[in-house]
mmCIF file of C-alpha atoms and ligand atoms in Angstrom:
data_model
loop_
_atom_site.group_PDB
_atom_site.id
_atom_site.type_symbol
_atom_site.label_atom_id
_atom_site.label_comp_id
_atom_site.label_asym_id
_atom_site.label_seq_id
_atom_site.Cartn_x
_atom_site.Cartn_y
_atom_site.Cartn_z
ATOM 1 C CA UNK A 11 34.718 151.278 123.517
ATOM 2 C CA UNK A 12 38.093 152.003 125.129
ATOM 3 C CA UNK A 13 41.058 152.483 122.807
ATOM 4 C CA UNK A 14 44.481 151.121 123.754
ATOM 5 C CA UNK A 15 47.688 151.852 121.848
ATOM 6 C CA UNK A 16 50.465 149.277 122.096
ATOM 7 C CA UNK A 17 53.841 150.675 121.055
ATOM 8 C CA UNK A 18 56.146 147.963 119.694
ATOM 9 C CA UNK A 19 55.189 144.759 117.867
ATOM 10 C CA UNK A 20 57.830 142.494 119.357
ATOM 11 C CA UNK A 21 56.494 139.342 120.996
ATOM 12 C CA UNK A 22 55.588 141.260 124.192
ATOM 13 C CA UNK A 23 53.539 143.877 122.317
ATOM 14 C CA UNK A 24 51.802 141.250 120.172
ATOM 15 C CA UNK A 25 50.927 139.141 123.236
ATOM 16 C CA UNK A 26 49.509 142.239 124.970
ATOM 17 C CA UNK A 27 47.508 143.157 121.862
ATOM 18 C CA UNK A 28 46.140 139.609 121.637
ATOM 19 C CA UNK A 29 44.669 139.753 125.142
ATOM 20 C CA UNK A 30 43.392 143.304 124.712
ATOM 21 C CA UNK A 31 41.660 142.323 121.488
ATOM 22 C CA UNK A 32 40.164 139.214 123.110
ATOM 23 C CA UNK A 33 38.800 141.436 125.894
ATOM 24 C CA UNK A 34 36.927 143.481 123.281
ATOM 25 C CA UNK A 35 38.779 146.786 123.474
ATOM 26 C CA UNK A 36 39.834 148.717 120.372
ATOM 27 C CA UNK A 37 43.584 148.164 119.887
ATOM 28 C CA UNK A 38 46.200 149.837 117.706
ATOM 29 C CA UNK A 39 49.739 148.454 117.596
ATOM 30 C CA UNK A 40 52.341 150.915 116.295
ATOM 31 C CA UNK A 41 55.614 149.360 115.120
ATOM 32 C CA UNK A 42 58.516 151.325 113.673
ATOM 33 C CA UNK A 43 59.880 148.499 111.510
ATOM 34 C CA UNK A 44 58.226 147.215 108.328
ATOM 35 C CA UNK A 45 57.702 143.784 109.954
ATOM 36 C CA UNK A 46 56.427 142.588 113.332
ATOM 37 C CA UNK A 47 58.411 140.362 115.730
ATOM 38 C CA UNK A 48 61.245 142.624 116.930
ATOM 39 C CA UNK A 49 64.280 140.416 117.534
ATOM 40 C CA UNK A 50 62.348 137.286 116.508
ATOM 41 C CA UNK A 51 63.304 136.816 112.854
ATOM 42 C CA UNK A 52 63.053 133.549 110.929
ATOM 43 C CA UNK A 53 64.109 133.357 107.303
ATOM 44 C CA UNK A 54 63.845 130.510 104.792
ATOM 45 C CA UNK A 55 66.533 129.941 102.211
ATOM 46 C CA UNK A 56 67.003 126.964 99.864
ATOM 47 C CA UNK A 57 65.083 124.683 102.235
ATOM 48 C CA UNK A 58 66.973 125.860 105.361
ATOM 49 C CA UNK A 59 65.267 127.605 108.289
ATOM 50 C CA UNK A 60 67.492 130.399 109.620
ATOM 51 C CA UNK A 61 66.931 132.111 112.970
ATOM 52 C CA UNK A 62 68.259 135.647 113.436
ATOM 53 C CA UNK A 63 67.215 135.994 117.069
ATOM 54 C CA UNK A 64 65.900 133.314 119.445
ATOM 55 C CA UNK A 65 65.879 129.754 118.120
ATOM 56 C CA UNK A 66 63.685 128.322 120.872
ATOM 57 C CA UNK A 67 62.151 128.608 124.307
ATOM 58 C CA UNK A 68 62.555 126.600 127.468
ATOM 59 C CA UNK A 69 60.333 123.510 127.362
ATOM 60 C CA UNK A 70 59.711 123.886 131.107
ATOM 61 C CA UNK A 71 57.954 127.240 130.648
ATOM 62 C CA UNK A 72 54.194 127.125 129.951
ATOM 63 C CA UNK A 73 53.617 130.551 128.331
ATOM 64 C CA UNK A 74 54.257 129.731 124.675
ATOM 65 C CA UNK A 75 52.396 126.395 124.676
ATOM 66 C CA UNK A 76 49.419 128.186 126.285
ATOM 67 C CA UNK A 77 49.455 131.025 123.753
ATOM 68 C CA UNK A 78 49.987 128.587 120.867
ATOM 69 C CA UNK A 79 46.941 126.609 121.986
ATOM 70 C CA UNK A 80 44.841 129.789 121.871
ATOM 71 C CA UNK A 81 46.162 130.520 118.382
ATOM 72 C CA UNK A 82 45.445 126.953 117.216
ATOM 73 C CA UNK A 83 49.104 126.133 116.545
ATOM 74 C CA UNK A 84 49.914 123.989 119.613
ATOM 75 C CA UNK A 85 50.629 120.974 117.397
ATOM 76 C CA UNK A 86 53.322 123.011 115.613
ATOM 77 C CA UNK A 87 55.545 122.989 118.721
ATOM 78 C CA UNK A 88 58.524 120.660 118.340
ATOM 79 C CA UNK A 89 61.033 119.547 120.942
ATOM 80 C CA UNK A 90 64.774 119.753 120.791
ATOM 81 C CA UNK A 91 66.302 116.639 119.199
ATOM 82 C CA UNK A 92 70.054 116.616 119.901
ATOM 83 C CA UNK A 93 70.850 117.271 123.573
ATOM 84 C CA UNK A 94 74.021 118.066 125.459
ATOM 85 C CA UNK A 95 76.835 120.445 124.593
ATOM 86 C CA UNK A 96 80.589 120.591 124.932
ATOM 87 C CA UNK A 97 83.354 123.077 125.573
ATOM 88 C CA UNK A 98 86.114 123.667 123.024
ATOM 89 C CA UNK A 99 89.357 123.914 124.990
ATOM 90 C CA UNK A 100 91.413 125.094 122.019
ATOM 91 C CA UNK A 101 92.556 121.591 121.169
ATOM 92 C CA UNK A 102 89.678 119.270 122.077
ATOM 93 C CA UNK A 103 86.027 119.038 123.095
ATOM 94 C CA UNK A 104 85.107 118.388 126.743
ATOM 95 C CA UNK A 105 81.525 117.425 127.663
ATOM 96 C CA UNK A 106 79.637 120.083 129.631
ATOM 97 C CA UNK A 107 77.133 119.312 132.346
ATOM 98 C CA UNK A 108 73.495 120.333 131.653
ATOM 99 C CA UNK A 109 73.243 124.111 131.877
ATOM 100 C CA UNK A 110 77.012 124.558 131.552
ATOM 101 C CA UNK A 111 76.775 126.187 128.123
ATOM 102 C CA UNK A 112 74.213 128.730 129.346
ATOM 103 C CA UNK A 113 76.375 129.536 132.382
ATOM 104 C CA UNK A 114 79.465 130.094 130.210
ATOM 105 C CA UNK A 115 77.476 132.436 127.956
ATOM 106 C CA UNK A 116 76.198 134.384 130.965
ATOM 107 C CA UNK A 117 72.543 133.352 130.515
ATOM 108 C CA UNK A 118 70.757 133.198 133.868
ATOM 109 C CA UNK A 119 68.353 130.284 133.982
ATOM 110 C CA UNK A 120 67.542 127.670 136.583
ATOM 111 C CA UNK A 121 69.373 124.402 135.916
ATOM 112 C CA UNK A 122 66.137 122.480 136.494
ATOM 113 C CA UNK A 123 64.492 124.428 133.640
ATOM 114 C CA UNK A 124 67.440 123.789 131.326
ATOM 115 C CA UNK A 125 67.272 120.071 132.052
ATOM 116 C CA UNK A 126 63.933 119.864 130.202
ATOM 117 C CA UNK A 127 65.575 121.292 127.067
ATOM 118 C CA UNK A 128 64.171 123.665 124.476
ATOM 119 C CA UNK A 129 61.229 123.721 122.091
ATOM 120 C CA UNK A 130 60.470 125.727 118.973
ATOM 121 C CA UNK A 131 57.824 125.792 116.253
ATOM 122 C CA UNK A 132 58.066 123.614 113.164
ATOM 123 C CA UNK A 133 58.760 126.606 110.897
ATOM 124 C CA UNK A 134 60.880 128.431 113.478
ATOM 125 C CA UNK A 135 60.145 131.031 116.124
ATOM 126 C CA UNK A 136 58.823 133.406 113.455
ATOM 127 C CA UNK A 137 55.787 131.127 113.160
ATOM 128 C CA UNK A 138 54.557 132.373 116.533
ATOM 129 C CA UNK A 139 54.839 135.985 115.349
ATOM 130 C CA UNK A 140 53.207 135.315 111.974
ATOM 131 C CA UNK A 141 50.344 133.469 113.595
ATOM 132 C CA UNK A 142 49.750 136.193 116.189
ATOM 133 C CA UNK A 143 49.953 138.953 113.583
ATOM 134 C CA UNK A 144 47.569 137.141 111.212
ATOM 135 C CA UNK A 145 45.031 136.480 113.947
ATOM 136 C CA UNK A 146 45.247 140.087 115.152
ATOM 137 C CA UNK A 147 44.862 141.584 111.710
ATOM 138 C CA UNK A 148 42.067 139.134 110.843
ATOM 139 C CA UNK A 149 40.192 140.134 113.991
ATOM 140 C CA UNK A 150 40.118 143.818 113.064
ATOM 141 C CA UNK A 151 37.191 145.483 111.419
ATOM 142 C CA UNK A 152 37.801 149.248 111.099
ATOM 143 C CA UNK A 153 41.240 150.928 111.150
ATOM 144 C CA UNK A 154 44.204 148.536 110.783
ATOM 145 C CA UNK A 155 45.119 147.064 114.155
ATOM 146 C CA UNK A 156 48.770 146.392 113.327
ATOM 147 C CA UNK A 157 50.415 149.452 111.822
ATOM 148 C CA UNK A 158 53.937 148.761 110.559
ATOM 149 C CA UNK A 159 56.533 151.380 109.616
ATOM 150 C CA UNK A 160 55.009 153.763 112.191
ATOM 151 C CA UNK A 161 57.741 154.940 114.599
ATOM 152 C CA UNK A 162 56.342 156.643 117.673
ATOM 153 C CA UNK A 163 58.289 159.807 118.482
ATOM 154 C CA UNK A 164 56.896 160.583 121.922
ATOM 155 C CA UNK A 165 54.034 160.354 124.368
ATOM 156 C CA UNK A 166 52.197 162.982 126.406
ATOM 157 C CA UNK A 167 49.237 163.291 128.714
ATOM 158 C CA UNK A 168 45.933 164.313 127.093
ATOM 159 C CA UNK A 169 43.120 164.805 129.600
ATOM 160 C CA UNK A 170 42.354 161.451 131.252
ATOM 161 C CA UNK A 171 44.226 159.565 128.547
ATOM 162 C CA UNK A 172 47.361 159.759 126.410
ATOM 163 C CA UNK A 173 48.701 161.477 123.330
ATOM 164 C CA UNK A 174 50.940 159.379 121.098
ATOM 165 C CA UNK A 175 52.937 161.158 118.376
ATOM 166 C CA UNK A 176 53.930 159.214 115.270
ATOM 167 C CA UNK A 177 56.622 160.131 112.727
ATOM 168 C CA UNK A 178 55.041 162.199 109.980
ATOM 169 C CA UNK A 179 53.031 164.329 112.389
ATOM 170 C CA UNK A 180 49.958 162.218 113.119
ATOM 171 C CA UNK A 181 48.787 161.738 116.706
ATOM 172 C CA UNK A 182 46.531 159.248 118.454
ATOM 173 C CA UNK A 183 44.692 159.901 121.707
ATOM 174 C CA UNK A 184 44.046 156.513 123.338
ATOM 175 C CA UNK A 185 42.587 155.870 126.779
ATOM 176 C CA UNK A 186 45.480 153.571 127.681
ATOM 177 C CA UNK A 187 49.014 152.765 126.609
ATOM 178 C CA UNK A 188 51.219 149.683 126.621
ATOM 179 C CA UNK A 189 54.885 150.478 126.049
ATOM 180 C CA UNK A 190 56.304 147.198 124.733
ATOM 181 C CA UNK A 191 59.641 148.758 123.876
ATOM 182 C CA UNK A 192 63.227 148.214 124.991
ATOM 183 C CA UNK A 193 64.054 150.084 128.212
ATOM 184 C CA UNK A 194 66.330 152.539 126.360
ATOM 185 C CA UNK A 195 63.374 153.558 124.163
ATOM 186 C CA UNK A 196 60.678 153.830 126.849
ATOM 187 C CA UNK A 197 62.905 155.503 129.487
ATOM 188 C CA UNK A 198 63.313 158.924 127.823
ATOM 189 C CA UNK A 199 59.560 159.234 127.192
ATOM 190 C CA UNK A 200 58.689 158.465 130.801
ATOM 191 C CA UNK A 201 61.322 160.972 131.919
ATOM 192 C CA UNK A 202 59.808 163.562 129.606
ATOM 193 C CA UNK A 203 56.392 163.224 131.242
ATOM 194 C CA UNK A 204 58.104 163.704 134.615
ATOM 195 C CA UNK A 205 57.822 160.173 135.973
ATOM 196 C CA UNK A 206 60.111 159.965 138.985
ATOM 197 C CA UNK A 207 62.469 156.957 138.952
ATOM 198 C CA UNK A 208 62.346 156.407 135.196
ATOM 199 C CA UNK A 209 66.128 157.160 135.046
ATOM 200 C CA UNK A 210 66.660 153.583 136.184
ATOM 201 C CA UNK A 211 65.567 152.338 132.764
ATOM 202 C CA UNK A 212 68.668 153.993 131.219
ATOM 203 C CA UNK A 213 70.832 151.694 133.347
ATOM 204 C CA UNK A 214 69.646 148.537 131.603
ATOM 205 C CA UNK A 215 72.641 147.505 129.499
ATOM 206 C CA UNK A 216 71.912 145.745 126.219
ATOM 207 C CA UNK A 217 74.848 143.586 125.151
ATOM 208 C CA UNK A 218 75.569 143.463 121.412
ATOM 209 C CA UNK A 219 75.341 140.137 119.606
ATOM 210 C CA UNK A 220 76.420 138.856 116.212
ATOM 211 C CA UNK A 221 75.246 135.509 114.901
ATOM 212 C CA UNK A 222 76.292 133.897 111.635
ATOM 213 C CA UNK A 223 74.322 131.031 110.122
ATOM 214 C CA UNK A 224 76.363 128.934 107.686
ATOM 215 C CA UNK A 225 75.062 126.254 105.308
ATOM 216 C CA UNK A 226 77.207 123.293 104.266
ATOM 217 C CA UNK A 227 76.826 119.935 102.576
ATOM 218 C CA UNK A 228 77.077 117.230 105.251
ATOM 219 C CA UNK A 229 80.085 115.692 103.453
ATOM 220 C CA UNK A 230 82.071 118.912 104.006
ATOM 221 C CA UNK A 231 82.116 118.425 107.805
ATOM 222 C CA UNK A 232 84.993 116.185 108.902
ATOM 223 C CA UNK A 233 84.229 116.136 112.648
ATOM 224 C CA UNK A 234 81.265 114.324 114.208
ATOM 225 C CA UNK A 235 78.650 116.832 115.354
ATOM 226 C CA UNK A 236 77.811 115.521 118.814
ATOM 227 C CA UNK A 237 75.018 117.119 120.827
ATOM 228 C CA UNK A 238 73.502 120.504 120.035
ATOM 229 C CA UNK A 239 76.731 122.532 119.847
ATOM 230 C CA UNK A 240 79.681 123.851 121.803
ATOM 231 C CA UNK A 241 80.923 126.900 123.662
ATOM 232 C CA UNK A 242 84.444 128.238 123.557
ATOM 233 C CA UNK A 243 86.227 128.455 126.910
ATOM 234 C CA UNK A 244 86.323 132.030 128.259
ATOM 235 C CA UNK A 245 90.156 131.963 128.400
ATOM 236 C CA UNK A 246 90.266 132.200 124.579
ATOM 237 C CA UNK A 247 90.242 135.659 123.032
ATOM 238 C CA UNK A 248 88.784 134.198 119.816
ATOM 239 C CA UNK A 249 85.771 136.056 118.405
ATOM 240 C CA UNK A 250 83.904 132.719 118.234
ATOM 241 C CA UNK A 251 82.046 132.284 121.536
ATOM 242 C CA UNK A 252 79.727 129.415 120.735
ATOM 243 C CA UNK A 253 78.248 127.365 117.933
ATOM 244 C CA UNK A 254 74.846 125.706 117.682
ATOM 245 C CA UNK A 255 74.450 122.742 115.365
ATOM 246 C CA UNK A 256 71.096 124.161 114.254
ATOM 247 C CA UNK A 257 70.215 121.224 112.009
ATOM 248 C CA UNK A 258 70.918 118.695 114.793
ATOM 249 C CA UNK A 259 69.150 120.699 117.516
ATOM 250 C CA UNK A 260 65.771 120.903 115.773
ATOM 251 C CA UNK A 261 64.267 118.865 112.921
ATOM 252 C CA UNK A 262 63.670 120.506 109.553
ATOM 253 C CA UNK A 263 66.357 123.177 109.773
ATOM 254 C CA UNK A 264 68.319 121.922 106.748
ATOM 255 C CA UNK A 265 67.473 119.807 103.691
ATOM 256 C CA UNK A 266 68.560 116.157 103.599
ATOM 257 C CA UNK A 267 72.348 115.785 103.318
ATOM 258 C CA UNK A 268 73.009 119.326 104.551
ATOM 259 C CA UNK A 269 74.072 120.959 107.801
ATOM 260 C CA UNK A 270 73.210 124.362 109.257
ATOM 261 C CA UNK A 271 75.591 125.811 111.847
ATOM 262 C CA UNK A 272 75.047 128.989 113.821
ATOM 263 C CA UNK A 273 78.061 130.806 115.226
ATOM 264 C CA UNK A 274 77.857 133.371 118.037
ATOM 265 C CA UNK A 275 80.641 135.950 117.790
ATOM 266 C CA UNK A 276 82.042 138.622 120.079
ATOM 267 C CA UNK A 277 81.865 142.102 118.477
ATOM 268 C CA UNK A 278 84.548 142.528 115.820
ATOM 269 C CA UNK A 279 85.372 144.991 113.028
ATOM 270 C CA UNK A 280 86.290 142.178 110.647
ATOM 271 C CA UNK A 281 83.979 140.332 108.303
ATOM 272 C CA UNK A 282 81.811 138.184 110.578
ATOM 273 C CA UNK A 283 80.974 135.531 107.977
ATOM 274 C CA UNK A 284 84.669 134.965 107.153
ATOM 275 C CA UNK A 285 85.641 134.818 110.848
ATOM 276 C CA UNK A 286 82.863 132.348 111.632
ATOM 277 C CA UNK A 287 83.704 130.045 108.735
ATOM 278 C CA UNK A 288 87.481 130.165 109.327
ATOM 279 C CA UNK A 289 87.161 129.355 113.016
ATOM 280 C CA UNK A 290 84.532 126.652 112.554
ATOM 281 C CA UNK A 291 86.507 125.111 109.667
ATOM 282 C CA UNK A 292 89.539 124.701 111.952
ATOM 283 C CA UNK A 293 87.517 123.204 114.843
ATOM 284 C CA UNK A 294 85.057 121.012 112.911
ATOM 285 C CA UNK A 295 87.451 120.063 110.074
ATOM 286 C CA UNK A 296 85.257 121.660 107.425
ATOM 287 C CA UNK A 297 86.416 121.292 103.820
ATOM 288 C CA UNK A 298 85.666 124.037 101.295
ATOM 289 C CA UNK A 299 83.518 127.146 101.586
ATOM 290 C CA UNK A 300 79.968 127.403 102.990
ATOM 291 C CA UNK A 301 77.147 127.266 100.445
ATOM 292 C CA UNK A 302 76.078 130.615 101.865
ATOM 293 C CA UNK A 303 76.078 132.502 105.141
ATOM 294 C CA UNK A 304 73.713 134.953 106.810
ATOM 295 C CA UNK A 305 74.891 137.450 109.415
ATOM 296 C CA UNK A 306 72.655 139.155 111.988
ATOM 297 C CA UNK A 307 74.164 142.044 113.944
ATOM 298 C CA UNK A 308 72.186 143.134 116.984
ATOM 299 C CA UNK A 309 73.784 146.276 118.407
ATOM 300 C CA UNK A 310 71.537 145.937 121.477
ATOM 301 C CA UNK A 311 70.448 142.338 121.991
ATOM 302 C CA UNK A 312 69.995 140.833 125.450
ATOM 303 C CA UNK A 313 69.354 143.188 128.398
ATOM 304 C CA UNK A 314 71.230 143.034 131.697
ATOM 305 C CA UNK A 315 69.432 144.675 134.578
ATOM 306 C CA UNK A 316 71.043 146.948 137.160
ATOM 307 C CA UNK A 317 71.070 145.924 140.814
ATOM 308 C CA UNK A 318 67.758 146.046 142.665
ATOM 309 C CA UNK A 319 65.983 146.634 139.357
ATOM 310 C CA UNK A 320 62.874 144.654 140.311
ATOM 311 C CA UNK A 321 62.370 146.924 143.347
ATOM 312 C CA UNK A 322 62.703 150.050 141.206
ATOM 313 C CA UNK A 323 60.229 148.675 138.692
ATOM 314 C CA UNK A 324 57.716 147.940 141.429
ATOM 315 C CA UNK A 325 58.003 151.538 142.635
ATOM 316 C CA UNK A 326 57.676 152.841 139.080
ATOM 317 C CA UNK A 327 54.573 150.740 138.490
ATOM 318 C CA UNK A 328 53.048 152.015 141.729
ATOM 319 C CA UNK A 329 53.469 155.545 140.358
ATOM 320 C CA UNK A 330 51.777 154.428 137.120
ATOM 321 C CA UNK A 331 48.690 153.699 139.189
ATOM 322 C CA UNK A 332 48.290 157.475 139.737
ATOM 323 C CA UNK A 333 48.371 158.248 135.992
ATOM 324 C CA UNK A 334 46.137 157.404 133.022
ATOM 325 C CA UNK A 335 46.343 153.624 132.350
ATOM 326 C CA UNK A 336 49.837 152.687 131.189
ATOM 327 C CA UNK A 337 52.005 149.570 131.415
ATOM 328 C CA UNK A 338 55.504 148.495 130.424
ATOM 329 C CA UNK A 339 56.119 145.132 128.788
ATOM 330 C CA UNK A 340 58.982 143.141 127.372
ATOM 331 C CA UNK A 341 62.553 142.040 127.796
ATOM 332 C CA UNK A 342 63.666 145.372 129.236
ATOM 333 C CA UNK A 343 61.742 144.753 132.453
ATOM 334 C CA UNK A 344 60.560 141.292 133.393
ATOM 335 C CA UNK A 345 63.062 138.794 131.984
ATOM 336 C CA UNK A 346 64.658 138.467 128.556
ATOM 337 C CA UNK A 347 63.489 135.012 127.417
ATOM 338 C CA UNK A 348 60.681 134.802 124.889
ATOM 339 C CA UNK A 349 58.404 133.094 127.430
ATOM 340 C CA UNK A 350 59.020 135.867 129.973
ATOM 341 C CA UNK A 351 58.198 138.460 127.287
ATOM 342 C CA UNK A 352 54.882 136.738 126.500
ATOM 343 C CA UNK A 353 54.099 136.671 130.246
ATOM 344 C CA UNK A 354 55.045 140.336 130.571
ATOM 345 C CA UNK A 355 52.894 141.386 127.589
ATOM 346 C CA UNK A 356 49.874 139.509 128.898
ATOM 347 C CA UNK A 357 50.350 140.962 132.373
ATOM 348 C CA UNK A 358 50.517 144.489 130.869
ATOM 349 C CA UNK A 359 47.203 143.833 129.115
ATOM 350 C CA UNK A 360 45.694 142.581 132.388
ATOM 351 C CA UNK A 361 46.834 145.700 134.271
ATOM 352 C CA UNK A 362 45.540 148.095 131.637
ATOM 353 C CA UNK A 363 42.198 146.259 131.354
ATOM 354 C CA UNK A 364 41.864 146.407 135.138
ATOM 355 C CA UNK A 365 42.418 150.157 135.055
ATOM 356 C CA UNK A 366 39.886 150.561 132.239
ATOM 357 C CA UNK A 367 37.406 148.578 134.288
ATOM 358 C CA UNK A 368 37.349 145.784 131.686
HETATM 359 C C1 LIG B 430 70.372 137.015 119.118
HETATM 360 C C2 LIG B 430 69.334 136.712 120.170
HETATM 361 C C3 LIG B 430 69.109 135.393 120.548
HETATM 362 C C4 LIG B 430 68.140 135.103 121.524
HETATM 363 N N1 LIG B 430 67.909 133.804 121.847
HETATM 364 C C5 LIG B 430 66.890 133.499 122.687
HETATM 365 C C6 LIG B 430 66.491 132.140 122.863
HETATM 366 O O1 LIG B 430 67.051 131.229 122.242
HETATM 367 N N2 LIG B 430 65.450 131.891 123.718
HETATM 368 C C7 LIG B 430 64.780 132.889 124.367
HETATM 369 O O2 LIG B 430 63.838 132.610 125.128
HETATM 370 N N3 LIG B 430 65.127 134.200 124.189
HETATM 371 C C8 LIG B 430 66.137 134.523 123.349
HETATM 372 N N4 LIG B 430 66.446 135.828 123.102
HETATM 373 C C9 LIG B 430 65.702 136.885 123.820
HETATM 374 C C10 LIG B 430 64.319 137.166 123.250
HETATM 375 O O3 LIG B 430 64.251 136.814 121.894
HETATM 376 C C11 LIG B 430 63.995 138.662 123.371
HETATM 377 O O4 LIG B 430 64.316 139.158 124.641
HETATM 378 C C12 LIG B 430 62.506 138.948 123.092
HETATM 379 O O5 LIG B 430 62.109 138.402 121.833
HETATM 380 C C13 LIG B 430 62.255 140.450 123.155
HETATM 381 O O6 LIG B 430 60.901 140.720 122.867
HETATM 382 P P1 LIG B 430 60.294 142.171 123.159
HETATM 383 O O7 LIG B 430 58.941 142.191 122.559
HETATM 384 O O8 LIG B 430 60.438 142.514 124.578
HETATM 385 O O9 LIG B 430 61.266 143.205 122.418
HETATM 386 P P2 LIG B 430 61.666 143.435 120.906
HETATM 387 O O10 LIG B 430 61.700 142.159 120.157
HETATM 388 O O11 LIG B 430 62.911 144.261 120.969
HETATM 389 O O12 LIG B 430 60.466 144.310 120.332
HETATM 390 C C14 LIG B 430 60.344 145.688 120.557
HETATM 391 C C15 LIG B 430 59.701 146.297 119.311
HETATM 392 O O13 LIG B 430 59.524 147.689 119.527
HETATM 393 C C16 LIG B 430 59.777 148.349 118.302
HETATM 394 N N5 LIG B 430 60.077 149.753 118.552
HETATM 395 C C17 LIG B 430 61.188 150.275 119.138
HETATM 396 N N6 LIG B 430 61.100 151.627 119.201
HETATM 397 C C18 LIG B 430 59.892 151.951 118.643
HETATM 398 C C19 LIG B 430 59.214 153.183 118.412
HETATM 399 N N7 LIG B 430 59.755 154.371 118.766
HETATM 400 N N8 LIG B 430 57.998 153.168 117.809
HETATM 401 C C20 LIG B 430 57.416 151.983 117.451
HETATM 402 N N9 LIG B 430 58.027 150.774 117.642
HETATM 403 C C21 LIG B 430 59.243 150.773 118.233
HETATM 404 C C22 LIG B 430 60.959 147.573 117.748
HETATM 405 O O14 LIG B 430 61.117 147.794 116.342
HETATM 406 C C23 LIG B 430 60.574 146.134 118.077
HETATM 407 O O15 LIG B 430 59.824 145.530 117.037
HETATM 408 C C24 LIG B 430 67.396 136.163 122.121
HETATM 409 C C25 LIG B 430 67.621 137.488 121.728
HETATM 410 C C26 LIG B 430 68.556 137.766 120.751
HETATM 411 C C27 LIG B 430 68.743 139.186 120.317
#
């Protein structure tokens, strides 16, 4: 039986592993962190559901519904409730046309796709990760399929296959490799094995992101929360860039009589929770302090690709065809949205299986 190592247990790596496992090959997923999911993190606190990374996916995209159906959790998908967003001018809210908030935040998506709104899972985006991880682990018989806390330190060529070095000195020698890692992590390894054109991966710029989730009692909020949130006009230097009314956007995000807000901040040296609360309190007429807040700092969050990146990737992948089976997957290559990452992971599995003759 062929052995495939998937490096990285973000959603792209998990989706790749799912298809590889279904195809009957022996799979090992190596993940450096103690939990799977990468930037998908959902936490529960006092009856609130808090998202650290993505809070949903575009309803117009079929990848997550299709995968959820395979996992038996299709009925767990829920649609966005509150729709529409506004722009804070500094003194008042102005309604934004559909897609306007995404455009102001620099997110590239087709307006037609945005018009259909967003979906998530009843317990948050982490439910997709948990379900995938459980099904993968449950499917395994011998060595653990999903190995957490196992940072890969490098890759090399070993005969007709690969050598994968893991922190602590152990090595694996699989027949095929899926690198489901950010571009800044995969690039140096590909350079090290002499793959021409892999420099381009260093040019993918990952913008930092800080989000602060804040819990309040509903009676603390003086202003009506209309729609799913607001963005702050680009002319303002304020650290607050946008706010999602998380408990209006999706059902079940806060207990009865409570509100969950999620602030998106520009990088700042000051205390993010204090900045978020102070700015939101002024705009939304909030009385008193939040019940609690939760900050997520992502030093490298959403990737921005260099010019002509797709062409470079095509050339790189053509060179892969002359090596032992290997594929790249994830946000660093084929689109940053969760749906695109699922598509990319599944495509990587398809390519590797094709090379293995499976
Ligand atoms: C704050 C934020 C909000 C977002 N909001 C949305 C949204 O609302 N909707 C949407 O569609 N998308 C959103 N996105 C984008 C989307 O969530 C991500 O692009 C996607 O989840 C990335 O998945 P991935 O598997 O490619 O990468 P990652 O999640 O980065 O996974 C890569 C994995 O590789 C592991 N790894 C790295 N180096 C090694 C190593 N040496 N050895 C072993 N493992 C390693 C990492 O620990 C990680 O688990 C958001 C992203 C962020 C950060």
